[in-house]
Amino acid sequence: MTVEKEGTDTPYEIRKKIRAGEITGPTAGMCPGYAQANLVVLPQKYAFDFLLFSVRNMRSCPILEVTNPGGRKLRHLGYDADVATDIPKYRIYENGKMTGEYTDVIGFWRDDLVSFLIGCSFSFEEELIQSGIEVRHITEHRNVPMYITDIPNEPAGIFGGTMVVSMRPIPCPLIPKAVAVTALMPKVHGAPIQIGHPEMIGIRDIGKPDFGDAVSIYDGEEPVFWPCGVTPQEALMNSGVPFAITHSPGHMFITDIRNAELK
Amino acid sequence: MTVEKEGTDTPYEIRKKIRAGEITGPTAGMCPGYAQANLVVLPQKYAFDFLLFSVRNMRSCPILEVTNPGGRKLRHLGYDADVATDIPKYRIYENGKMTGEYTDVIGFWRDDLVSFLIGCSFSFEEELIQSGIEVRHITEHRNVPMYITDIPNEPAGIFGGTMVVSMRPIPCPLIPKAVAVTALMPKVHGAPIQIGHPEMIGIRDIGKPDFGDAVSIYDGEEPVFWPCGVTPQEALMNSGVPFAITHSPGHMFITDIRNAELK
């Protein structure tokens, strides 16, 4: 299959290829215009705490859909989708430690599992680019730089920790536009949480992100920080929850929802 | 205590008077500028379903805060507040039926109770009035008219049913402004769900609301319908849940949050 062909496939068609094992790599750039989502799957015993954590920390953990316990179907995000097969790569966590990566998780499925689909900054990056704002890590073909801050999450049950942020350097004259564009998309993290002062949120070295890759910051630019969907994943791992499934980084669920619908 | 004095008291001071039993009536008009909230209290066993119902039906059930199980304190909405004492009148429901009204619910409190504070249209009505839009039921000193629609809620566990809406007649030239003002307040129900066509959402007689009072609709006006916080209360009652506490209609929790902060 060629890249051109992928570009013209619908999310439904791409998900079928993922389910068939024909696509097992990262989803970046697939189905332009359509939102991609993070996945967290937990036993129902922990689902109330995690849902409450999400509601209390909506900026970093914007819920797009939650399944019924045991259910693998979605009602809104994907026609005929199956959360246990339609992501290219999954991770299994046991007692907070990753124990394996799999192209489907049918063999791990249980009747008490609840799936959370969580908004992703891919959606607002497309809006930024269409607004004439360069997204540096895309230009430089790197992963977005992410940093663990000292901004406390509001805890819920076993989930706590601090906020993880993603960073994009923005030329100073364009910062108001970058804020305005993303503020209109609260389901995919919304407005920045910090502009230009990493030290104020506990980031010591902008050149050494905790996740992803460092990117160039040029004269006349400021680093701008947005709440990041890695926050709930960090909280999940640090909780030591006995069993969880997530997507593997970069291997997202491709939804039927256009980014523009998330405004 | 005089009305003038109430008008100058802070929400904290009013809540202390409510706790002391000095105020037991409706809260309409108290602490202008500050948001008031609906209350639903449920055993933890049903809290996941109800929180999921709220997340799935955020338009009618916008969550402002959820307590930890057993907790009576709030973290954001009210300094030193106690959800079991700081509302003028509570209702107890057993198996879906109201079994009594009380000025506090300390005697009913249990370690497994979770409290949900839910946004209220009082907040956007103030914005409408400040934008030069008359709110008819306020002018006519009536309760807002509310109607049960045929718009299905997205069910979650034992909670389902259809959406309840509130109605305000708006002069046609002001409808766009009424939409724009309320659309900016998603935590208090947001934009209207229907404009001018009650029959399209299953309302047969605009003169006979299911809750509240009918109001005048003049020539050149259209009835405008907003998602209403009675929706979760209806879902609660219809679920037949063994035990629940709510505020008594019109007897709300007065928060420390200004309406303008809910934008």
XYZ file of C-alpha atoms in Angstrom:
526
model
C 0.000 0.000 0.000
C 1.351 3.421 -0.930
C 1.269 6.591 1.146
C -0.922 8.204 -1.513
C -3.498 5.479 -1.147
C -3.537 5.843 2.632
C -4.119 9.545 2.176
C -7.363 8.923 0.317
C -8.712 6.160 2.554
C -11.445 7.082 4.993
C -10.932 6.497 8.732
C -13.281 3.501 8.425
C -11.132 1.966 5.676
C -7.887 2.626 7.553
C -9.326 1.051 10.712
C -10.252 -2.057 8.716
C -6.659 -2.310 7.465
C -5.350 -1.852 10.998
C -7.731 -4.566 12.219
C -6.501 -6.880 9.437
C -2.887 -6.295 10.476
C -2.046 -4.472 7.234
C -1.072 -1.316 9.116
C 0.974 -1.673 12.324
C 2.975 1.587 12.400
C 2.411 5.105 13.757
C -0.712 6.929 12.597
C 0.795 10.433 12.233
C -0.332 11.975 8.952
C -3.046 9.385 8.284
C -6.530 10.643 7.377
C -5.705 14.372 7.416
C -8.532 16.413 8.864
C -9.773 13.635 11.140
C -9.157 13.610 14.882
C -6.983 10.912 16.424
C -7.494 9.789 20.023
C -5.498 8.379 22.929
C -6.747 5.150 24.513
C -6.799 4.109 28.171
C -8.528 0.842 29.182
C -9.062 -0.035 32.847
C -10.994 -2.541 34.959
C -14.322 -1.110 36.113
C -13.056 -1.158 39.692
C -10.789 1.771 38.797
C -13.025 3.390 36.181
C -14.820 5.779 38.544
C -11.522 7.126 39.893
C -10.131 7.544 36.380
C -13.280 9.188 35.012
C -13.304 11.503 38.023
C -9.600 12.246 37.467
C -10.433 13.122 33.862
C -13.350 15.379 34.817
C -11.185 17.101 37.439
C -8.279 17.546 35.010
C -10.183 18.137 31.780
C -7.488 20.450 30.364
C -4.967 17.611 30.104
C -7.465 14.747 29.927
C -10.344 15.744 27.617
C -12.735 12.785 27.347
C -14.111 12.204 23.844
C -15.930 8.932 24.606
C -16.201 6.265 27.310
C -17.463 2.741 26.556
C -19.814 0.708 28.681
C -18.039 -1.873 30.868
C -16.959 -4.832 28.735
C -18.010 -3.125 25.508
C -15.579 -2.872 22.584
C -17.874 -0.820 20.315
C -17.988 2.967 20.122
C -21.147 5.039 19.714
C -19.737 8.256 18.300
C -16.060 8.216 17.386
C -15.926 5.374 14.881
C -18.490 3.523 12.762
C -18.233 -0.252 13.395
C -15.026 0.328 15.352
C -13.544 -2.177 17.823
C -11.309 -0.701 20.515
C -9.520 -4.051 20.960
C -8.355 -4.345 17.326
C -8.463 -0.972 15.539
C -5.296 0.570 16.959
C -2.002 -0.421 15.290
C -0.127 -1.059 18.521
C -1.215 -1.477 22.148
C 0.662 -1.621 25.422
C -0.282 -3.810 28.367
C 0.551 -2.543 31.856
C 0.598 -4.718 34.967
C 1.089 -3.089 38.374
C 2.240 0.092 36.628
C 4.899 -1.653 34.487
C 4.663 -2.237 30.742
C 4.730 -5.972 30.115
C 4.297 -6.097 26.349
C 3.227 -4.515 23.054
C 0.574 -6.131 20.824
C -1.206 -5.386 17.544
C -4.515 -6.354 19.114
C -5.701 -7.030 22.665
C -8.509 -9.510 22.063
C -6.681 -12.118 24.131
C -6.505 -9.744 27.094
C -10.115 -8.610 26.944
C -12.336 -8.950 30.019
C -15.977 -8.223 30.715
C -15.113 -5.559 33.260
C -12.913 -3.354 31.048
C -13.902 0.283 30.423
C -12.273 2.177 27.530
C -11.542 5.900 27.579
C -10.888 7.755 24.313
C -9.047 10.989 25.025
C -8.462 14.041 22.795
C -5.034 14.629 21.267
C -3.052 17.712 20.270
C -2.717 16.428 16.681
C -6.121 18.065 16.172
C -5.088 21.576 17.133
C -1.752 21.349 15.358
C -3.624 21.090 12.074
C -5.602 24.204 13.023
C -2.382 26.059 13.888
C -0.835 25.188 10.515
C -3.984 26.226 8.656
C -3.812 29.523 10.557
C -0.321 30.133 9.190
C 1.540 29.092 12.354
C 4.469 26.739 11.876
C 4.562 23.706 14.186
C 8.278 23.243 14.744
C 8.483 19.514 15.539
C 6.512 18.741 12.384
C 8.876 20.931 10.325
C 11.854 19.227 11.943
C 10.352 15.694 11.647
C 10.608 15.047 15.381
C 8.255 14.047 18.154
C 6.717 16.946 20.058
C 8.816 17.810 23.145
C 6.980 17.042 26.408
C 7.916 18.035 29.956
C 6.799 16.941 33.427
C 5.799 20.129 35.296
C 5.249 20.888 38.973
C 1.609 21.839 38.337
C -0.306 19.409 40.582
C -3.138 17.413 39.058
C -6.253 17.367 41.133
C -6.094 13.809 42.488
C -8.962 11.309 42.302
C -8.627 8.055 44.206
C -5.400 6.325 43.163
C -4.661 8.826 40.368
C -2.600 11.965 41.021
C 0.781 13.369 40.026
C 1.597 16.523 38.071
C 0.689 17.855 34.637
C 2.707 16.913 31.565
C 2.847 19.646 28.913
C 3.779 19.716 25.249
C 5.811 22.653 23.888
C 5.779 24.474 20.571
C 8.001 27.524 19.951
C 5.924 30.362 18.475
C 7.147 33.728 17.054
C 6.069 36.431 19.514
C 3.764 38.279 17.081
C 1.845 35.052 16.425
C 1.358 34.005 20.070
C -2.037 35.734 20.489
C -3.294 33.961 17.359
C -1.941 30.605 18.596
C -3.794 31.134 21.903
C -7.020 32.178 20.188
C -7.009 29.239 17.747
C -6.415 26.602 20.425
C -8.713 28.218 23.026
C -11.608 27.422 20.687
C -10.779 23.683 20.862
C -11.316 22.747 24.541
C -11.889 19.060 23.664
C -8.294 18.818 22.472
C -6.537 20.619 25.366
C -7.621 24.207 24.569
C -5.480 27.290 25.238
C -1.855 27.143 26.440
C -1.183 26.786 30.168
C 2.075 28.795 30.081
C 3.813 31.197 27.687
C 7.520 31.917 27.767
C 8.416 31.006 31.365
C 9.201 27.290 31.673
C 10.878 27.888 35.068
C 7.509 29.003 36.489
C 6.054 25.524 35.952
C 9.073 23.554 37.162
C 10.817 22.940 33.833
C 14.564 23.251 34.451
C 16.067 22.586 31.010
C 14.008 23.338 27.911
C 16.642 21.470 25.902
C 15.928 18.210 27.729
C 12.308 17.153 27.376
C 11.106 14.264 29.545
C 9.384 12.675 26.523
C 9.734 13.262 22.769
C 12.525 15.298 21.173
C 14.037 18.745 21.714
C 13.292 21.225 18.913
C 14.920 24.488 17.780
C 13.784 27.722 19.423
C 14.815 30.761 17.366
C 15.377 34.396 18.377
C 12.089 36.227 18.636
C 10.221 33.097 19.645
C 8.871 31.976 23.010
C 8.213 28.395 24.103
C 4.454 27.910 24.498
C 3.143 25.073 26.678
C -0.139 23.177 26.323
C -1.657 20.551 28.674
C -0.742 17.137 27.248
C -2.568 13.809 26.991
C 0.493 12.050 28.429
C -0.670 13.433 31.810
C -3.322 10.719 32.358
C -0.922 8.032 31.080
C 1.696 9.154 33.624
C -0.956 9.180 36.370
C -1.994 5.687 35.288
C 1.526 4.298 35.436
C 2.340 5.971 38.742
C -0.891 4.614 40.272
C 0.434 1.065 40.018
C -3.024 -0.094 38.876
C -2.927 -3.924 38.516
C -4.011 -3.996 34.860
C -4.367 -1.439 32.071
C -4.198 -1.222 28.302
C -3.147 1.898 26.376
C -2.244 2.712 22.778
C 1.490 2.652 22.059
C 2.838 6.234 21.693
C 2.116 7.589 18.211
C -0.152 4.642 17.384
C -3.507 6.303 17.834
C -7.179 5.565 17.273
C -8.301 7.325 14.074
C -11.821 8.679 14.563
C -14.609 9.541 12.110
C -14.753 13.012 13.688
C -13.248 15.927 11.778
C -10.940 18.179 13.779
C -13.208 21.100 12.887
C -16.048 19.354 14.769
C -14.013 19.558 17.985
C -14.405 23.325 18.070
C -32.612 39.915 58.214
C -33.545 42.288 55.393
C -33.325 41.657 51.677
C -30.848 44.513 51.389
C -28.553 42.830 53.866
C -28.703 39.527 52.001
C -27.783 41.370 48.830
C -24.512 42.564 50.315
C -23.533 39.313 52.024
C -20.864 37.193 50.359
C -21.662 33.603 49.335
C -19.581 32.457 52.347
C -21.678 34.556 54.725
C -24.955 33.411 53.150
C -23.875 29.772 53.393
C -23.116 30.254 57.098
C -26.625 31.616 57.622
C -28.108 28.710 55.694
C -26.076 26.289 57.821
C -27.331 28.014 60.979
C -30.948 27.649 59.804
C -31.404 31.404 59.433
C -32.203 31.052 55.719
C -34.465 28.183 54.608
C -36.156 29.605 51.476
C -35.343 29.736 47.756
C -32.001 31.239 46.751
C -33.142 33.088 43.619
C -31.674 36.594 43.598
C -29.190 35.922 46.412
C -25.558 36.916 45.858
C -26.027 38.450 42.389
C -23.111 37.665 40.097
C -22.279 34.363 41.785
C -23.117 31.004 40.246
C -25.631 28.724 41.937
C -25.458 24.966 41.529
C -27.756 21.945 41.497
C -26.914 19.088 43.877
C -27.187 15.322 43.337
C -25.831 12.939 46.006
C -25.608 9.205 45.340
C -24.054 6.091 46.898
C -20.668 5.294 45.337
C -22.164 2.131 43.834
C -24.095 4.338 41.384
C -21.561 7.163 41.114
C -19.692 5.793 38.083
C -22.911 5.417 36.097
C -24.045 8.906 37.063
C -20.684 10.513 36.313
C -20.625 8.701 32.970
C -24.205 9.852 32.301
C -23.084 13.414 33.020
C -20.025 13.176 30.744
C -22.173 11.686 27.977
C -24.867 14.354 28.396
C -22.726 17.363 29.294
C -25.107 19.831 27.612
C -27.864 19.150 30.138
C -25.645 17.924 32.970
C -22.545 20.155 33.184
C -20.424 18.997 36.121
C -18.898 21.822 38.166
C -17.448 19.655 40.954
C -17.593 16.088 42.293
C -16.625 15.253 45.880
C -14.593 12.284 47.009
C -16.741 9.401 48.373
C -17.958 10.279 51.869
C -16.563 13.796 51.682
C -18.764 16.781 52.516
C -16.164 19.451 51.710
C -15.677 21.132 48.335
C -12.320 22.024 46.799
C -13.337 24.749 44.369
C -16.928 25.905 44.559
C -17.172 27.050 48.155
C -14.680 27.988 50.867
C -15.315 25.944 54.024
C -18.580 24.702 52.505
C -20.436 21.596 53.699
C -22.700 19.956 51.124
C -24.810 18.375 53.884
C -25.762 21.664 55.570
C -25.229 24.638 53.232
C -28.331 24.273 51.047
C -31.594 25.705 52.438
C -33.716 22.674 51.588
C -32.879 19.092 50.553
C -34.965 16.248 49.221
C -34.420 12.579 50.076
C -35.348 9.992 47.457
C -35.779 6.300 48.174
C -36.326 3.889 45.261
C -37.099 6.856 43.003
C -39.724 8.373 45.321
C -39.328 11.525 47.393
C -39.703 10.618 51.047
C -39.035 13.954 52.710
C -37.619 17.490 52.691
C -35.019 18.629 55.234
C -32.993 21.735 55.993
C -29.875 19.604 56.453
C -28.986 15.987 55.673
C -26.378 15.278 58.357
C -28.577 12.521 59.771
C -28.707 10.791 56.393
C -25.004 11.045 55.634
C -23.025 7.902 54.826
C -19.377 7.209 54.103
C -20.142 6.033 50.566
C -21.977 9.144 49.334
C -20.614 11.087 46.339
C -21.881 14.629 45.686
C -22.262 16.137 42.227
C -22.534 19.913 41.843
C -24.110 20.737 38.482
C -24.255 24.043 36.574
C -27.512 26.002 36.458
C -29.142 28.328 33.950
C -29.382 31.119 36.564
C -25.810 31.890 35.469
C -26.558 32.550 31.819
C -29.789 34.397 32.556
C -27.751 37.092 34.239
C -25.553 37.298 31.130
C -28.642 37.562 28.898
C -30.046 40.423 30.991
C -26.701 42.241 30.986
C -26.697 41.851 27.187
C -30.036 43.670 26.992
C -32.170 40.539 26.548
C -35.272 40.327 28.727
C -35.781 37.014 30.544
C -39.549 36.659 30.512
C -40.131 34.450 33.570
C -38.046 36.836 35.675
C -40.076 39.806 34.380
C -43.296 37.914 35.118
C -42.088 36.640 38.530
C -42.647 33.009 37.588
C -40.583 29.854 37.498
C -38.899 29.151 34.175
C -41.088 26.869 31.999
C -39.547 23.421 31.481
C -40.596 20.666 29.078
C -39.821 16.970 28.713
C -38.648 16.450 25.096
C -38.265 13.343 22.955
C -34.506 13.979 22.551
C -32.975 10.766 23.955
C -30.251 11.097 26.560
C -27.277 8.887 25.931
C -27.842 6.246 28.613
C -25.221 5.139 31.141
C -25.980 2.121 33.317
C -29.280 2.682 35.125
C -29.600 6.305 33.948
C -31.389 7.155 30.677
C -34.560 8.948 29.601
C -34.971 12.081 27.499
C -33.728 15.650 27.747
C -35.625 18.268 29.741
C -35.356 21.792 28.321
C -36.049 25.249 29.701
C -37.724 27.842 27.470
C -37.307 31.594 27.159
C -39.208 33.603 24.507
C -36.802 35.897 22.642
C -37.609 38.642 20.085
C -36.442 37.384 16.665
C -33.826 40.118 16.115
C -32.168 39.251 19.445
C -32.012 35.469 18.942
C -28.517 35.465 17.385
C -27.225 37.478 20.342
C -28.940 35.126 22.829
C -27.285 32.165 21.102
C -23.868 33.833 21.035
C -23.970 34.887 24.707
C -24.979 31.450 25.988
C -22.733 29.496 23.584
C -19.780 31.022 25.429
C -20.961 29.463 28.713
C -20.736 25.685 28.116
C -20.453 24.944 31.863
C -23.958 26.287 32.354
C -25.722 24.528 29.448
C -24.264 26.573 26.553
C -26.154 27.425 23.342
C -29.844 26.612 22.771
C -30.783 23.140 21.531
C -33.826 24.332 19.554
C -35.196 27.637 18.244
C -38.825 28.203 17.324
C -40.009 24.644 16.631
C -41.138 22.950 19.855
C -42.959 20.240 17.828
C -39.604 19.091 16.427
C -38.442 18.044 19.907
C -41.690 16.437 21.015
C -43.284 19.382 22.835
C -47.013 19.320 22.093
C -48.365 22.310 24.017
C -46.052 25.232 24.709
C -48.731 26.574 27.089
C -48.420 23.535 29.359
C -44.883 23.086 30.665
C -44.089 19.835 32.507
C -42.340 21.802 35.268
C -42.393 25.466 36.232
C -44.883 28.001 34.898
C -46.119 29.040 31.447
C -44.970 32.526 30.366
C -46.214 35.007 27.762
C -44.894 34.725 24.205
C -45.517 37.900 22.217
C -45.803 38.502 18.469
C -42.390 38.691 16.866
C -40.875 36.321 19.435
C -39.846 32.682 19.132
C -39.607 30.200 22.003
C -35.932 29.292 22.495
C -35.019 26.036 24.267
C -31.914 25.281 26.332
C -30.780 21.957 27.854
C -31.912 21.965 31.494
C -30.392 20.681 34.738
C -33.676 18.966 35.575
C -32.615 16.331 32.988
C -30.273 14.494 35.403
C -32.820 14.800 38.229
C -35.479 13.182 36.019
C -33.017 10.451 35.032
C -32.242 9.926 38.719
C -35.880 9.569 39.721
C -36.733 7.298 36.792
C -33.751 5.054 37.603
C -35.383 3.999 40.858
C -31.984 4.251 42.577
C -32.413 3.055 46.215
C -31.126 6.260 47.817
C -30.361 9.788 46.650
C -30.274 13.326 47.981
C -30.909 16.430 45.862
C -31.510 20.100 46.547
C -35.169 21.093 46.656
C -36.155 22.995 43.474
C -35.079 26.645 43.674
C -33.063 25.995 46.857
C -29.595 25.935 45.335
C -25.999 25.788 46.485
C -24.519 29.305 46.248
C -20.925 29.078 45.029
C -17.923 31.377 45.415
C -17.552 31.327 41.614
C -18.644 34.366 39.635
C -20.852 33.662 36.610
C -18.271 35.422 34.457
C -15.738 32.735 35.461
C -17.926 30.082 33.839
C -17.190 31.493 30.378
